[in-house]
C-alpha cells in the first residue's frame, strides 16, 4: 500500500519520465544495483547476465559508479525509502545486516536448503549473508586483504626473496629504499591505511588477538601493548612510502609496482586485476604472497547480492538470479576475472592462475583452522560507525597526528563512543 | 475584476511558495526531528532525546572540523575582504582597461568549486604541479608540499577559496565605491587630503554596508563549503581538512549514524542563522526608518 502510494506520487511528480511508470512486462526481469563499472568487473558480471538470459530473465542494470559503493548506497537508500527497491543490490559485510534489520530483505531459505548453501559456503561468510538464521543475500566472491604484491624484477636485481616474517620484510624494504626506489607503493586514503593495519594487527598479535581487538572490540585488547606495537609498526611502514602518497588511488599505487618504480604494495587481491590487465604474469613478472607473518590466515571481504522484498510478479526472477549466483560455473568464471576466490568451497580451482589457486587453498586452510576472519578495513569486522571511528585513528596515526601511545588511547575511546 | 487583480500575484506565487515551505522549511524541521531519533541507516521515527548532540561534541572529528572551520573561515573572510577592497580601489582609479580587468578578476567566480578544487589540487600536487615544474626548470631545492602535509593542508583550501571569491568581493566593493558621492572626495582633496587619507578617513568608512554584505556572503560560503574540500583533499591527509559540511555528509550517508549527521547539520544551521538573522534584522529595521 505504502509502495503504491509512493509510486503514484513519484509518477505525478515526474510526469512521463521513464523512472516512474515502467509497465509490468510479460517477460521476467531483475533490476540490479551495483558498482562494478570498470572493464573487468563489467565483463565478469556479463557472465551472470548471459546465464539469466538463457533462462528467460531480462537483466535491468542500475550501475552507480564509485569505488566503495558509497554513492550506490545513497541511491539504494532513496529507492527503498520511496518504496521501490531493486530486485537485488551489491552490498558489503555489515551493510547486509543493517539493511536486513530494517526488514526490507527477502527470505532465501528455501533456495538455500535446496542448493545446500549451508554446507558449501564458509560459516564466516554466512554470518553476513544470514540475518537471524535466514538467508537474505547471495555471496559472490571472497576477497582477501592480507596480500603483498611484489615486482619480481626489482626484488631479483637486489637479490631478495618474498619475505616470510616482519624482520625479513623490513630488511627487504630497507634494501629497496637504499637502492633509491620507492620501497612501498601506497595510496594515502583512510581505507588503504586500514588495509595495511588489518595485516599488521594479524602479523603482530595473531588471529586470537585480531578477533578480540577488531571483531569483539574488547577494550583491553584495543588498549594493549600489542596494539601499541601495531601502531609502531605502522609508523615504521610509513617511512617506506614516497612523500607524495596521500590521496593516491590504489590502482595508481599498483601501477608504480607494475612499472618497477616501487617494489611492494600491500593490497587486497583486486590488485591482481591491475597486474593482469597490464599483461604481467604471476610468478614471472610479479609475486603474490601473504603479508609476512599472516600465512595460514585470511582476512576477507565478500561482495554479496542482497535480495529485497519485491512484488509477487518479480519473485520468480529473483530466485533464479540467486541460484545463478551460487552456480559453481559462474563462481569460477566470475572470480577468475575478478581476482578473488569463489564464495563456495566446492568450486574447482582448475581455471585459476597460481595466485588464485593459492587463494582458494588458503581459504580452505583458514576455514578449517578457524582463521578466516572478517577484514576491518572492508567493513567485515565491525559495523560502519565503529569501522570509520577506527579509520580516523589509524589514518591519523599514519599521518603523524598521534604518537603510537596516543593512538592506542584514541582507539579505545573512539570505539567506545561509536559503539553506542 | 479588482478581486482577480488582487489575487493573481498570490496565485502565481503560491506553488513556488508551497514548494519552498516544504522543501526548505519542512526539511529543516525534519532534520531537527531526525537528530532526536535513533536513526542510523534509514530514518527511524522515534524520539530518544538530545543525546546525539552530546555524542557529537565528544567526537574528535567534530572538534577537528570546528577548528578547521575557525581557521578557514577567519582567513577566508579576512583575505577575501582585503584582496577585494584592494582590487576595487585600484580599479576605481579611472584606469583605461577597466572594462577588460573587471571580468578577468570576476571570472573565477564563474567556475564551480569542483573545477577550482580540481585545478588547484593538480597545481599544488608536488608530483605534477608547481613543485615539479620548478624542479624541471632547475630550481631543485624548491618545495611546496602543503597539500600533502596534514598541518598545512587547510591553508591550501584557503588559497583556492580566496582565489575563487575575491573577485566577486571586488565587484561588491566597486559598486559601493561608485555609490559614494564624488563631491565629498573632491572637497577633501581641495582641503589638502592625500589619496591614502581620503580613502582611509572618508571612503572606507562609508563602505560599511558593503563590508557587512561581504561578510555575510563569505561567512555562509565558509560554513557550507563542501565541494572545494571534496575536490581538493577529500578531507585528507588523514582527516586534516575535515569541515562541518564534510562531517555531516559522511556521518549521514556513509557512516550510518544519521542522527549524529542530522545533529551536526542543525549546529551548522545555527551557526549560519547567528550570522544571517542579525543581518536581516538590521536591514529590515533600516527600511522602516
XYZ file of C-alpha atoms in Angstrom:
709
model
C 0.000 0.000 0.000
C 2.768 2.361 1.014
C 4.679 1.383 -2.092
C 1.768 2.110 -4.399
C 1.286 5.496 -2.833
C 4.933 6.455 -3.259
C 4.727 5.176 -6.804
C 1.757 7.365 -7.549
C 3.375 10.414 -6.019
C 6.561 9.913 -7.991
C 4.527 9.308 -11.127
C 2.756 12.603 -10.645
C 5.968 14.452 -9.852
C 7.974 13.024 -12.679
C 5.275 13.072 -15.292
C 6.208 10.972 -18.247
C 9.715 10.210 -17.001
C 10.913 6.697 -17.647
C 11.649 6.223 -13.962
C 8.062 6.468 -12.965
C 5.956 4.067 -14.874
C 7.764 1.052 -16.268
C 4.751 -1.137 -17.107
C 4.712 -4.723 -15.915
C 6.391 -6.737 -18.629
C 5.305 -10.181 -19.669
C 8.922 -11.266 -19.543
C 10.653 -11.823 -16.213
C 13.092 -9.161 -15.195
C 15.610 -8.464 -12.455
C 16.643 -4.975 -11.522
C 20.180 -4.964 -10.131
C 22.010 -2.145 -8.376
C 25.799 -2.466 -8.298
C 29.037 -0.521 -8.664
C 31.011 -2.932 -10.837
C 31.570 -0.475 -13.622
C 35.237 -0.994 -14.517
C 36.050 -3.047 -17.624
C 36.986 -6.342 -15.965
C 34.176 -6.187 -13.457
C 31.569 -5.445 -16.080
C 32.859 -8.352 -18.165
C 32.646 -10.646 -15.158
C 29.096 -9.560 -14.483
C 28.187 -10.259 -18.099
C 28.560 -13.985 -17.416
C 25.701 -13.726 -14.946
C 23.598 -11.675 -17.335
C 24.002 -14.278 -20.101
C 23.153 -17.121 -17.738
C 19.943 -15.429 -16.744
C 19.053 -14.519 -20.288
C 19.126 -18.209 -21.198
C 16.514 -18.765 -18.513
C 14.355 -16.018 -19.961
C 15.202 -13.421 -17.324
C 15.887 -9.913 -18.515
C 18.619 -8.012 -16.679
C 17.978 -4.372 -15.964
C 21.258 -2.788 -14.975
C 21.442 0.026 -12.414
C 25.169 0.742 -12.247
C 26.286 3.517 -9.890
C 29.952 4.346 -10.384
C 32.206 4.908 -7.379
C 34.734 2.516 -5.852
C 33.467 1.543 -2.410
C 29.813 1.775 -3.307
C 29.071 4.824 -1.186
C 27.130 6.512 -3.956
C 25.337 3.263 -4.731
C 24.212 3.021 -1.109
C 22.848 6.567 -1.298
C 20.829 5.640 -4.391
C 19.641 2.496 -2.659
C 18.562 4.461 0.405
C 16.476 6.756 -1.769
C 14.845 3.891 -3.647
C 13.986 1.870 -0.569
C 12.630 4.920 1.231
C 10.467 5.644 -1.813
C 9.092 2.096 -1.697
C 10.718 0.994 -4.963
C 13.556 -1.373 -4.003
C 15.655 -3.080 -6.697
C 15.453 -6.866 -7.026
C 18.989 -7.138 -5.736
C 21.800 -4.850 -4.729
C 25.503 -5.419 -4.369
C 26.378 -4.969 -0.722
C 29.262 -5.392 1.678
C 29.510 -7.049 5.061
C 27.580 -5.486 7.885
C 25.552 -3.404 5.484
C 23.600 -6.582 4.700
C 22.835 -6.957 8.392
C 21.890 -3.302 8.774
C 19.539 -3.495 5.809
C 18.085 -6.787 6.988
C 17.403 -5.178 10.366
C 15.249 -2.621 8.566
C 13.059 -5.521 7.434
C 13.438 -4.888 3.707
C 15.297 -8.054 2.654
C 13.619 -11.230 1.486
C 13.862 -14.832 2.709
C 16.046 -17.169 0.596
C 15.935 -20.142 2.954
C 14.008 -22.469 0.632
C 16.513 -21.993 -2.178
C 19.467 -22.219 0.205
C 18.205 -25.517 1.587
C 17.601 -26.908 -1.893
C 21.091 -25.959 -3.094
C 22.912 -26.767 0.124
C 24.342 -23.310 0.800
C 24.804 -24.057 4.489
C 27.346 -26.750 3.709
C 29.228 -25.171 0.832
C 29.532 -21.558 1.890
C 32.051 -20.932 4.691
C 30.466 -20.155 8.047
C 32.477 -16.941 8.264
C 30.625 -15.698 5.179
C 27.273 -16.962 6.352
C 27.287 -14.612 9.324
C 26.974 -11.792 6.809
C 24.567 -13.434 4.356
C 22.166 -14.625 7.053
C 20.140 -12.459 9.368
C 18.763 -14.248 12.445
C 19.114 -17.607 10.703
C 17.508 -16.512 7.438
C 19.453 -16.282 4.196
C 18.934 -12.769 2.816
C 21.899 -12.399 0.463
C 23.888 -14.456 -2.027
C 27.676 -14.111 -1.661
C 29.521 -13.725 -4.963
C 33.176 -13.861 -4.032
C 35.718 -13.879 -1.287
C 38.399 -11.222 -1.472
C 41.211 -11.285 0.994
C 43.190 -8.298 2.138
C 46.396 -9.724 3.567
C 48.322 -9.900 0.320
C 51.519 -8.239 -0.765
C 52.323 -7.721 -4.428
C 55.967 -7.649 -5.425
C 57.706 -6.541 -8.598
C 59.846 -9.591 -9.247
C 62.496 -7.809 -11.269
C 63.148 -5.221 -8.578
C 63.472 -7.969 -5.977
C 65.661 -10.155 -8.228
C 68.023 -7.292 -9.006
C 68.578 -6.752 -5.301
C 68.830 -10.491 -4.585
C 65.658 -10.506 -2.473
C 63.077 -13.224 -1.904
C 59.453 -12.852 -0.863
C 59.667 -12.065 2.873
C 58.269 -14.618 5.330
C 58.154 -12.578 8.525
C 58.212 -8.994 9.752
C 62.022 -8.749 10.062
C 62.572 -10.067 6.554
C 60.034 -7.563 5.282
C 61.864 -4.681 6.947
C 65.237 -5.905 5.660
C 63.827 -6.143 2.140
C 62.195 -2.721 2.297
C 65.425 -1.196 3.656
C 67.382 -2.631 0.734
C 64.907 -1.298 -1.804
C 64.909 2.109 -0.145
C 68.727 2.174 -0.203
C 68.651 1.413 -3.924
C 66.758 4.654 -4.500
C 63.393 3.200 -5.447
C 60.181 3.618 -3.523
C 60.031 0.638 -1.205
C 56.297 0.653 -0.506
C 53.743 1.825 -3.036
C 50.813 3.162 -1.085
C 47.851 5.423 -1.546
C 47.095 7.561 1.480
C 43.358 7.111 1.759
C 41.854 6.041 5.062
C 40.664 2.669 3.768
C 44.095 1.896 2.313
C 45.810 2.776 5.589
C 43.313 0.484 7.289
C 44.034 -2.308 4.791
C 47.658 -2.302 5.929
C 46.506 -2.066 9.536
C 44.484 -5.287 9.117
C 47.577 -7.223 8.155
C 49.846 -5.623 10.736
C 47.411 -6.439 13.552
C 47.274 -10.045 12.391
C 51.043 -10.319 11.955
C 51.724 -8.714 15.337
C 49.047 -10.230 17.541
C 47.944 -13.368 15.723
C 44.375 -14.499 14.960
C 43.237 -14.590 18.609
C 44.262 -11.006 19.169
C 42.845 -9.890 15.835
C 39.488 -11.366 16.703
C 39.469 -9.956 20.210
C 40.510 -6.449 19.218
C 38.859 -5.841 15.862
C 35.837 -8.145 15.880
C 34.879 -8.419 19.561
C 36.095 -4.838 20.142
C 37.444 -5.771 23.545
C 38.691 -2.540 25.200
C 41.527 -4.383 26.940
C 42.839 -5.719 23.632
C 42.373 -2.382 21.881
C 44.331 -0.630 24.613
C 47.015 -3.281 24.957
C 50.766 -3.055 24.450
C 50.355 -5.296 21.414
C 48.193 -2.614 19.840
C 50.861 -0.045 20.641
C 53.377 -2.256 18.849
C 50.996 -2.408 15.878
C 50.997 1.376 15.656
C 54.790 1.472 15.979
C 54.978 -0.906 13.039
C 52.577 1.288 11.089
C 54.923 4.224 11.704
C 57.806 2.061 10.511
C 55.944 1.205 7.294
C 55.126 4.893 6.855
C 58.858 5.544 6.471
C 58.951 3.486 3.259
C 56.291 5.332 1.278
C 57.106 8.212 -1.032
C 56.315 11.761 0.046
C 53.534 12.156 -2.479
C 51.389 9.251 -1.317
C 48.434 10.976 0.240
C 45.148 10.795 -1.638
C 46.558 8.479 -4.328
C 44.189 5.841 -5.679
C 45.098 2.224 -5.015
C 45.386 1.345 -8.695
C 47.962 4.110 -9.210
C 49.974 2.568 -6.401
C 49.685 -0.792 -8.198
C 50.921 0.890 -11.361
C 54.061 2.004 -9.519
C 54.841 -1.630 -8.733
C 53.940 -2.739 -12.260
C 56.314 -0.154 -13.764
C 59.061 -1.100 -11.326
C 59.203 2.348 -9.695
C 58.227 0.709 -6.444
C 58.843 -2.764 -5.085
C 55.905 -3.756 -2.900
C 52.252 -2.967 -2.471
C 50.142 -4.181 0.435
C 46.657 -4.538 -1.008
C 43.754 -6.944 -1.392
C 43.579 -9.382 -4.292
C 41.705 -6.970 -6.552
C 45.191 -5.551 -7.214
C 45.893 -8.683 -9.254
C 43.461 -7.432 -11.870
C 45.699 -4.417 -12.448
C 48.774 -6.622 -12.922
C 46.984 -8.986 -15.283
C 45.461 -6.049 -17.126
C 48.978 -4.708 -17.739
C 49.941 -8.043 -19.310
C 52.036 -9.244 -16.362
C 52.303 -12.908 -15.419
C 52.141 -14.144 -11.835
C 55.374 -15.841 -10.817
C 57.431 -14.359 -13.662
C 56.697 -10.621 -13.556
C 55.159 -10.275 -10.142
C 54.865 -12.291 -6.966
C 51.853 -12.656 -4.746
C 52.433 -13.577 -1.137
C 50.564 -13.379 2.102
C 51.571 -10.410 4.242
C 54.631 -11.654 6.159
C 53.510 -13.254 9.392
C 49.908 -13.813 8.344
C 50.359 -17.103 6.495
C 47.576 -19.514 7.264
C 45.099 -16.751 7.990
C 42.764 -14.976 5.627
C 41.176 -11.615 6.251
C 38.316 -11.365 3.859
C 35.645 -9.194 2.458
C 32.866 -10.553 0.361
C 30.598 -8.969 -2.194
C 27.038 -10.107 -1.813
C 23.831 -9.567 -3.668
C 21.242 -8.711 -1.056
C 17.746 -9.626 -2.210
C 14.971 -7.168 -1.456
C 11.318 -7.843 -0.748
C 9.642 -7.340 -4.119
C 6.178 -7.863 -5.537
C 4.978 -11.382 -6.356
C 5.451 -10.807 -10.088
C 9.202 -10.306 -9.582
C 9.918 -13.079 -7.091
C 10.477 -15.944 -9.542
C 13.164 -13.998 -11.382
C 14.768 -13.073 -8.083
C 15.059 -16.726 -7.058
C 16.554 -17.582 -10.445
C 19.130 -14.848 -10.018
C 20.135 -16.034 -6.539
C 20.501 -19.593 -7.838
C 22.570 -18.417 -10.810
C 24.966 -16.537 -8.488
C 25.692 -19.651 -6.446
C 26.132 -21.791 -9.571
C 29.717 -23.189 -9.355
C 30.397 -22.494 -13.047
C 29.514 -18.853 -12.563
C 31.531 -18.669 -9.330
C 34.575 -19.963 -11.208
C 34.337 -17.819 -14.323
C 33.447 -14.674 -12.397
C 36.218 -14.951 -9.837
C 38.888 -15.800 -12.400
C 38.230 -12.369 -13.883
C 37.669 -10.559 -10.604
C 40.852 -11.847 -8.940
C 39.074 -13.172 -5.884
C 38.330 -16.664 -4.589
C 34.873 -18.199 -5.023
C 32.406 -17.780 -2.186
C 31.830 -21.547 -2.163
C 34.459 -24.035 -1.134
C 33.350 -26.726 -3.596
C 34.397 -24.871 -6.748
C 37.218 -26.358 -8.844
C 40.401 -24.257 -8.979
C 41.344 -25.573 -12.439
C 40.634 -22.317 -14.260
C 42.579 -20.114 -11.819
C 46.192 -18.897 -12.077
C 48.830 -19.563 -9.403
C 47.741 -16.714 -7.176
C 44.112 -17.776 -7.482
C 44.934 -21.410 -6.683
C 46.870 -20.249 -3.643
C 43.941 -18.068 -2.581
C 41.485 -20.966 -2.805
C 43.818 -23.271 -0.884
C 44.424 -20.576 1.752
C 40.708 -20.066 2.243
C 40.180 -23.796 2.772
C 43.054 -23.954 5.254
C 41.857 -20.870 7.135
C 38.274 -22.128 7.172
C 39.430 -25.395 8.723
C 41.639 -23.675 11.311
C 39.067 -21.022 12.186
C 41.356 -18.234 10.996
C 39.059 -16.972 8.227
C 38.300 -13.596 9.762
C 36.481 -10.522 8.501
C 38.585 -7.565 7.401
C 38.226 -4.375 9.430
C 39.240 -2.174 6.531
C 36.460 -3.517 4.359
C 33.639 -3.495 6.838
C 33.589 -7.180 7.752
C 34.880 -6.923 11.302
C 32.870 -4.069 12.782
C 29.864 -2.022 11.766
C 30.280 1.117 9.663
C 30.155 3.507 12.627
C 32.895 1.677 14.525
C 34.903 0.986 11.393
C 35.019 4.640 10.464
C 35.861 5.709 14.007
C 38.831 3.341 13.815
C 39.751 4.655 10.370
C 40.073 8.122 11.901
C 42.611 6.924 14.451
C 44.531 4.658 12.078
C 44.849 7.272 9.379
C 45.592 9.989 11.940
C 48.437 7.986 13.393
C 49.757 7.046 9.970
C 49.854 10.720 9.019
C 51.656 11.675 12.196
C 48.787 13.281 14.136
C 49.191 10.841 17.021
C 52.111 9.003 18.590
C 51.543 5.252 18.991
C 50.803 5.878 22.690
C 48.119 8.464 21.945
C 46.741 6.346 19.102
C 46.049 3.414 21.424
C 44.129 5.686 23.821
C 42.242 7.355 20.967
C 41.355 3.964 19.530
C 39.785 2.813 22.788
C 37.743 5.976 23.227
C 36.739 6.209 19.545
C 35.426 2.645 19.558
C 33.610 3.168 22.851
C 31.868 6.278 21.552
C 30.952 4.744 18.182
C 29.600 1.540 19.738
C 26.774 3.406 21.496
C -12.090 42.357 -11.827
C -10.498 44.131 -8.914
C -10.577 40.901 -6.904
C -8.726 38.930 -9.561
C -6.009 41.575 -9.836
C -5.507 41.321 -6.121
C -5.381 37.546 -6.160
C -3.399 36.895 -9.326
C 0.067 37.574 -7.898
C -0.701 35.418 -4.893
C -1.996 32.615 -7.123
C 1.105 32.756 -9.295
C 3.427 32.685 -6.319
C 1.531 30.071 -4.352
C 3.082 26.931 -5.935
C 6.638 28.105 -5.511
C 5.845 29.319 -2.008
C 4.382 25.942 -1.126
C 7.373 24.145 -2.595
C 9.693 26.403 -0.632
C 7.755 25.779 2.544
C 8.030 22.007 2.158
C 11.466 21.574 0.667
C 13.317 24.159 2.732
C 11.492 24.748 5.987
C 9.807 21.364 6.079
C 13.128 19.592 5.655
C 14.773 21.804 8.253
C 12.162 20.646 10.753
C 12.597 17.080 9.521
C 16.362 17.284 10.104
C 15.855 18.673 13.602
C 13.473 15.813 14.294
C 15.925 13.240 12.882
C 18.617 14.490 15.228
C 16.456 13.431 18.181
C 15.774 9.914 16.883
C 17.809 6.725 16.858
C 18.192 6.788 13.045
C 21.232 5.003 11.744
C 20.990 3.662 8.203
C 17.492 4.830 7.323
C 15.306 7.415 9.055
C 13.596 5.933 12.087
C 10.740 7.816 13.705
C 11.099 7.558 17.422
C 12.181 10.103 19.983
C 15.170 9.432 22.189
C 16.077 12.949 23.251
C 19.079 15.118 22.568
C 21.802 12.566 23.235
C 23.075 12.881 19.657
C 24.284 16.396 20.440
C 26.407 15.416 23.409
C 27.805 12.483 21.428
C 28.530 14.819 18.529
C 30.643 17.096 20.673
C 32.523 14.115 22.094
C 33.695 13.021 18.624
C 37.291 14.154 17.963
C 36.477 14.557 14.268
C 33.874 17.203 15.052
C 36.418 19.140 17.115
C 38.809 18.959 14.184
C 36.035 20.126 11.871
C 35.191 23.121 14.074
C 38.849 24.060 14.455
C 39.321 23.862 10.693
C 36.232 25.967 10.158
C 37.623 28.602 12.520
C 40.959 28.702 10.672
C 39.435 28.545 7.221
C 36.528 30.882 7.932
C 38.545 33.671 9.535
C 41.361 33.604 6.974
C 38.932 33.315 4.076
C 36.796 36.242 5.199
C 39.736 38.500 6.071
C 41.834 37.747 2.994
C 38.904 37.984 0.588
C 37.830 41.333 2.050
C 41.335 42.756 1.958
C 42.042 41.497 -1.558
C 38.612 42.536 -2.798
C 38.870 46.037 -1.363
C 42.405 46.476 -2.670
C 41.451 45.410 -6.194
C 38.336 47.578 -6.112
C 40.313 50.656 -5.078
C 42.884 50.043 -7.819
C 40.188 49.633 -10.459
C 38.425 52.713 -9.154
C 41.428 54.873 -10.167
C 39.769 55.546 -13.560
C 42.226 53.258 -15.307
C 41.910 52.679 -19.014
C 41.314 48.927 -19.303
C 38.740 48.719 -16.561
C 36.205 47.015 -18.805
C 38.760 44.286 -19.505
C 40.132 43.879 -15.977
C 36.817 43.682 -14.185
C 35.671 40.448 -15.833
C 39.153 38.970 -15.520
C 39.030 39.360 -11.754
C 35.399 38.347 -11.570
C 35.599 35.222 -13.714
C 36.972 32.745 -11.173
C 33.534 33.034 -9.569
C 32.040 31.636 -12.767
C 33.841 28.350 -12.150
C 32.260 25.832 -9.862
C 34.149 24.975 -6.690
C 34.670 21.473 -8.044
C 36.587 22.842 -11.034
C 38.562 25.237 -8.858
C 39.333 22.445 -6.423
C 40.481 20.004 -9.080
C 42.644 22.598 -10.804
C 44.293 23.658 -7.547
C 44.734 20.045 -6.490
C 46.778 19.395 -9.612
C 48.620 22.696 -9.374
C 49.645 22.112 -5.749
C 50.426 18.401 -6.109
C 54.184 18.102 -5.594
C 54.397 15.248 -8.105
C 52.883 17.036 -11.093
C 52.265 20.683 -10.243
C 54.185 23.733 -9.115
C 56.962 21.897 -7.291
C 57.597 19.534 -10.195
C 57.651 22.476 -12.621
C 60.184 24.348 -10.518
C 62.354 21.240 -10.343
C 62.106 20.832 -14.099
C 63.190 24.452 -14.516
C 66.288 23.695 -12.456
C 65.304 25.042 -9.016
C 65.634 21.649 -7.330
C 65.600 22.874 -3.741
C 62.097 24.290 -4.164
C 59.495 22.544 -2.049
C 55.839 23.312 -1.660
C 54.003 20.274 -0.403
C 51.382 21.853 1.853
C 48.557 19.872 0.299
C 50.240 16.650 1.397
C 51.092 17.963 4.872
C 48.402 17.441 7.475
C 49.448 20.581 9.375
C 49.308 22.856 6.328
C 46.649 21.301 4.085
C 43.846 23.507 5.424
C 45.746 26.599 4.227
C 45.789 25.304 0.658
C 41.994 25.265 0.828
C 42.141 28.902 1.946
C 44.346 29.779 -1.031
C 41.982 28.197 -3.541
C 38.877 29.661 -1.942
C 40.344 33.178 -1.763
C 41.408 32.914 -5.407
C 37.865 31.961 -6.279
C 35.914 34.524 -4.303
C 37.967 37.718 -4.018
C 36.951 38.888 -7.494
C 33.324 38.724 -6.509
C 34.011 40.684 -3.339
C 35.870 43.210 -5.508
C 32.706 43.684 -7.545
C 30.711 44.296 -4.368
C 33.173 46.893 -3.131
C 33.413 48.501 -6.537
C 29.662 49.001 -6.554
C 29.973 50.502 -3.089
C 32.747 52.834 -4.190
C 30.790 54.013 -7.212
C 27.911 54.837 -4.905
C 29.953 57.349 -2.938
C 29.381 60.972 -3.826
C 32.476 62.175 -5.673
C 31.835 65.735 -4.476
C 32.935 64.731 -0.980
C 36.200 63.325 -2.322
C 36.827 66.427 -4.372
C 36.153 68.583 -1.330
C 38.612 66.544 0.702
C 41.249 66.883 -1.990
C 40.762 70.655 -2.091
C 41.256 70.675 1.668
C 44.640 69.062 1.018
C 43.993 65.420 1.918
C 46.200 62.827 0.224
C 44.649 59.890 -1.668
C 45.527 57.483 1.149
C 43.938 59.828 3.681
C 40.837 60.290 1.561
C 40.309 56.510 1.322
C 41.160 55.809 4.937
C 39.129 58.583 6.540
C 36.297 59.181 4.102
C 35.737 56.404 1.582
C 36.278 53.173 3.522
C 34.094 54.216 6.498
C 31.291 54.817 4.035
C 31.644 51.254 2.707
C 30.193 49.836 5.897
C 27.129 48.295 4.172
C 29.372 46.705 1.529
C 31.580 45.226 4.257
C 28.569 43.838 6.006
C 27.210 42.234 2.832
C 30.624 40.814 2.013
C 30.913 39.366 5.499
C 27.524 37.717 5.346
C 28.165 36.227 1.907
C 31.637 34.965 2.814
C 30.693 33.624 6.222
C 27.923 31.444 4.926
C 30.079 30.297 1.992
C 32.726 29.273 4.527
C 30.307 27.303 6.684
C 28.738 25.452 3.793
C 31.964 24.909 1.832
C 31.937 21.285 0.805
C 32.712 20.689 -2.850
C 36.033 22.523 -2.736
C 37.287 20.256 0.048
C 35.963 17.109 -1.588
C 37.692 18.013 -4.849
C 40.991 19.153 -3.353
C 41.763 16.838 -0.465
C 38.665 14.769 0.262
C 39.140 15.646 3.916
C 42.740 14.417 3.989
C 45.623 13.928 4.510
C 44.260 11.775 7.279
C 41.304 13.819 8.470
C 43.244 17.084 8.419
C 40.811 19.083 6.290
C 37.549 17.809 7.730
C 34.938 20.562 7.914
C 31.444 20.538 9.421
C 29.895 20.033 5.977
C 32.058 17.022 5.074
C 31.476 15.693 8.562
C 27.735 15.998 8.126
C 27.804 14.177 4.800
C 29.971 11.307 5.936
C 28.101 10.664 9.187
C 24.722 10.795 7.493
C 25.421 8.862 4.338
C 28.493 6.671 4.722
C 28.919 6.041 8.434
C 25.327 5.032 9.119
C 24.949 7.488 12.018
C 22.170 9.560 10.587
C 21.142 11.113 13.900
C 24.662 12.424 14.536
C 24.803 13.757 10.980
C 21.472 15.494 11.473
C 22.666 16.989 14.754
C 25.744 18.408 13.036
C 23.535 19.852 10.299
C 21.418 21.576 12.937
C 24.535 23.054 14.543
C 25.631 24.350 11.128
C 22.211 25.893 10.605
C 22.508 27.587 13.978
C 25.916 28.984 13.027
C 24.575 30.376 9.777
C 21.468 31.842 11.331
C 23.521 33.504 14.042
C 25.086 35.496 11.202
C 22.100 35.957 8.918
C 19.391 36.789 11.472
C 21.076 39.867 12.984
C 21.911 40.994 9.438
C 18.324 40.675 8.256
C 17.176 42.403 11.415
C 19.354 45.469 10.801
C 18.394 45.519 7.119
C 14.672 45.336 7.767
C 14.806 47.851 10.588
C 16.768 50.166 8.309
C 13.962 50.053 5.742
C 11.339 51.149 8.207
C 13.173 54.335 9.126
